[in-house]
Amino acid sequence: MRRRRLPATALAVLALVTAGGCASSPPPPPPQTRAGHPERGAQLIAQYGCGSCHTIPGIDRADGLVGPPLTRFGARSYIAGKLPNSDDNLRRWISDPQAVVPGNAMPNLGIDQIDAQDIAAYLYTLD
C-alpha cells in the first residue's frame, strides 16, 4: 500500500491544532465562590490609583495605558502571564507584584491582604 503525503500547508495546520496553544496544560477552572467585597474593591482601585496604569471598566477615569487593560479579567486564565488565575494568586500579585515577577512595571503600593481581597473581588466581576 502506498502512503499519501500531506501538503505542507496541511502539515502546518495539523501541527497548530495538535499543539494546543500557548499553555502545556489546560487552565484551572475558576472557583465557584469568591471572597471579598467588590463594591469596596472598586473604591480601593480608585483610591490606590490603579486606573492611572490600567483601563478598568466601571472605574471613573481608569483609562491608563501602561499596564494591560483589565477588561474581562474574571475570564482570564493567567495573571501576569505566569500565575494561574486564582483568588490566592491574585491577592499575592496585588500585594507584592515584585515578589512574583521581579522588575515588572507594576509597583508595590503597600496594599494589605484585606484590601487586595476586595480589589480581587471587584476584578472577578469583570467577566
C-alpha positions as MATLAB code, in Angstrom:
seq = 'MRRRRLPATALAVLALVTAGGCASSPPPPPPQTRAGHPERGAQLIAQYGCGSCHTIPGIDRADGLVGPPLTRFGARSYIAGKLPNSDDNLRRWISDPQAVVPGNAMPNLGIDQIDAQDIAAYLYTLD';
ca = [
       0.000    0.000    0.000;
       1.327    3.385   -0.972;
       1.276    6.238    1.621;
      -0.053    9.611    0.609;
       1.959   12.671    1.527;
       0.132   15.630    3.011;
       0.779   19.065    1.504;
       2.963   21.384    3.603;
       0.003   23.631    4.483;
      -1.954   20.660    5.818;
       1.024   19.656    7.961;
       1.294   23.184    9.335;
      -2.403   23.254   10.236;
      -2.119   19.828   11.846;
       0.851   20.991   13.918;
      -1.061   24.050   15.142;
      -4.145   22.050   16.030;
      -2.246   19.395   17.943;
      -0.007   21.917   19.720;
      -2.978   23.172   21.728;
      -1.984   26.830   22.057;
       0.459   28.507   24.433;
      -0.112   26.548   27.623;
       1.055   22.981   28.044;
      -1.926   22.153   30.257;
      -5.482   23.453   30.394;
      -6.103   26.454   32.643;
      -7.570   25.761   36.062;
     -11.338   26.106   36.437;
     -12.405   29.300   38.176;
     -13.535   28.884   41.800;
     -17.283   28.924   42.289;
     -17.252   31.365   45.197;
     -15.156   34.457   45.697;
     -14.229   36.171   48.943;
     -14.245   39.930   49.412;
     -16.446   42.924   48.766;
     -16.497   44.068   45.133;
     -18.050   47.471   45.920;
     -15.262   48.280   48.368;
     -12.760   46.905   45.849;
     -13.947   49.419   43.252;
     -13.414   52.248   45.751;
      -9.944   50.946   46.602;
      -8.988   50.684   42.931;
      -9.802   54.388   42.584;
      -8.051   55.240   45.882;
      -4.820   53.423   45.002;
      -4.833   54.958   41.521;
      -4.801   51.661   39.623;
      -6.537   53.398   36.715;
      -3.500   55.605   36.074;
      -1.823   52.483   34.610;
      -4.763   50.208   33.696;
      -8.018   50.578   31.812;
     -10.612   49.197   34.223;
     -14.310   49.026   33.315;
     -16.638   50.637   35.841;
     -13.936   52.788   37.459;
     -14.078   56.525   36.786;
     -11.005   57.822   34.914;
      -9.380   54.368   34.846;
      -8.004   54.647   31.338;
      -4.269   54.095   31.792;
      -2.166   52.520   29.080;
       0.964   51.465   30.999;
      -0.344   48.094   32.191;
      -2.722   45.776   30.383;
      -6.432   46.591   30.291;
      -8.280   44.636   32.967;
     -11.381   44.181   30.830;
     -12.838   40.660   31.297;
     -10.276   39.920   33.982;
     -12.519   37.316   35.593;
     -12.452   35.236   32.417;
      -8.651   35.178   32.113;
      -6.608   32.045   32.691;
      -3.405   33.671   33.928;
      -2.204   36.640   35.958;
       0.851   38.438   34.545;
       1.257   35.574   32.087;
       2.733   33.430   34.889;
       0.247   32.573   37.632;
      -2.954   30.573   37.210;
      -5.815   33.000   37.851;
      -6.987   32.147   41.384;
      -8.021   34.156   44.441;
      -4.788   33.420   46.294;
      -2.551   34.206   43.324;
      -4.370   37.452   42.540;
      -4.133   38.656   46.142;
      -0.434   37.781   46.111;
       0.081   39.660   42.821;
      -1.810   42.751   44.017;
       0.007   42.834   47.376;
       3.544   42.230   46.131;
       3.916   42.061   42.332;
       7.690   42.457   42.528;
       7.977   39.220   44.531;
       6.081   37.380   41.796;
       7.857   38.865   38.764;
      10.882   40.939   39.834;
      11.441   44.030   37.747;
       7.952   44.170   36.208;
       6.283   47.556   35.697;
       3.699   47.145   38.474;
       4.877   48.868   41.653;
       4.377   47.654   45.198;
       1.734   50.021   46.549;
       1.627   48.724   50.123;
      -1.738   47.028   49.614;
      -2.571   44.779   52.570;
      -4.299   41.404   52.245;
      -7.784   42.684   53.114;
      -7.635   45.458   50.515;
      -6.149   43.011   47.982;
      -9.033   40.613   48.620;
     -11.614   43.328   47.944;
      -9.789   44.574   44.839;
      -9.655   40.987   43.575;
     -13.367   40.598   44.280;
     -14.079   43.582   42.022;
     -11.762   42.357   39.260;
     -13.529   38.989   39.258;
     -16.813   40.746   38.476;
     -15.249   41.729   35.128;
     -16.037   38.673   33.060;
];
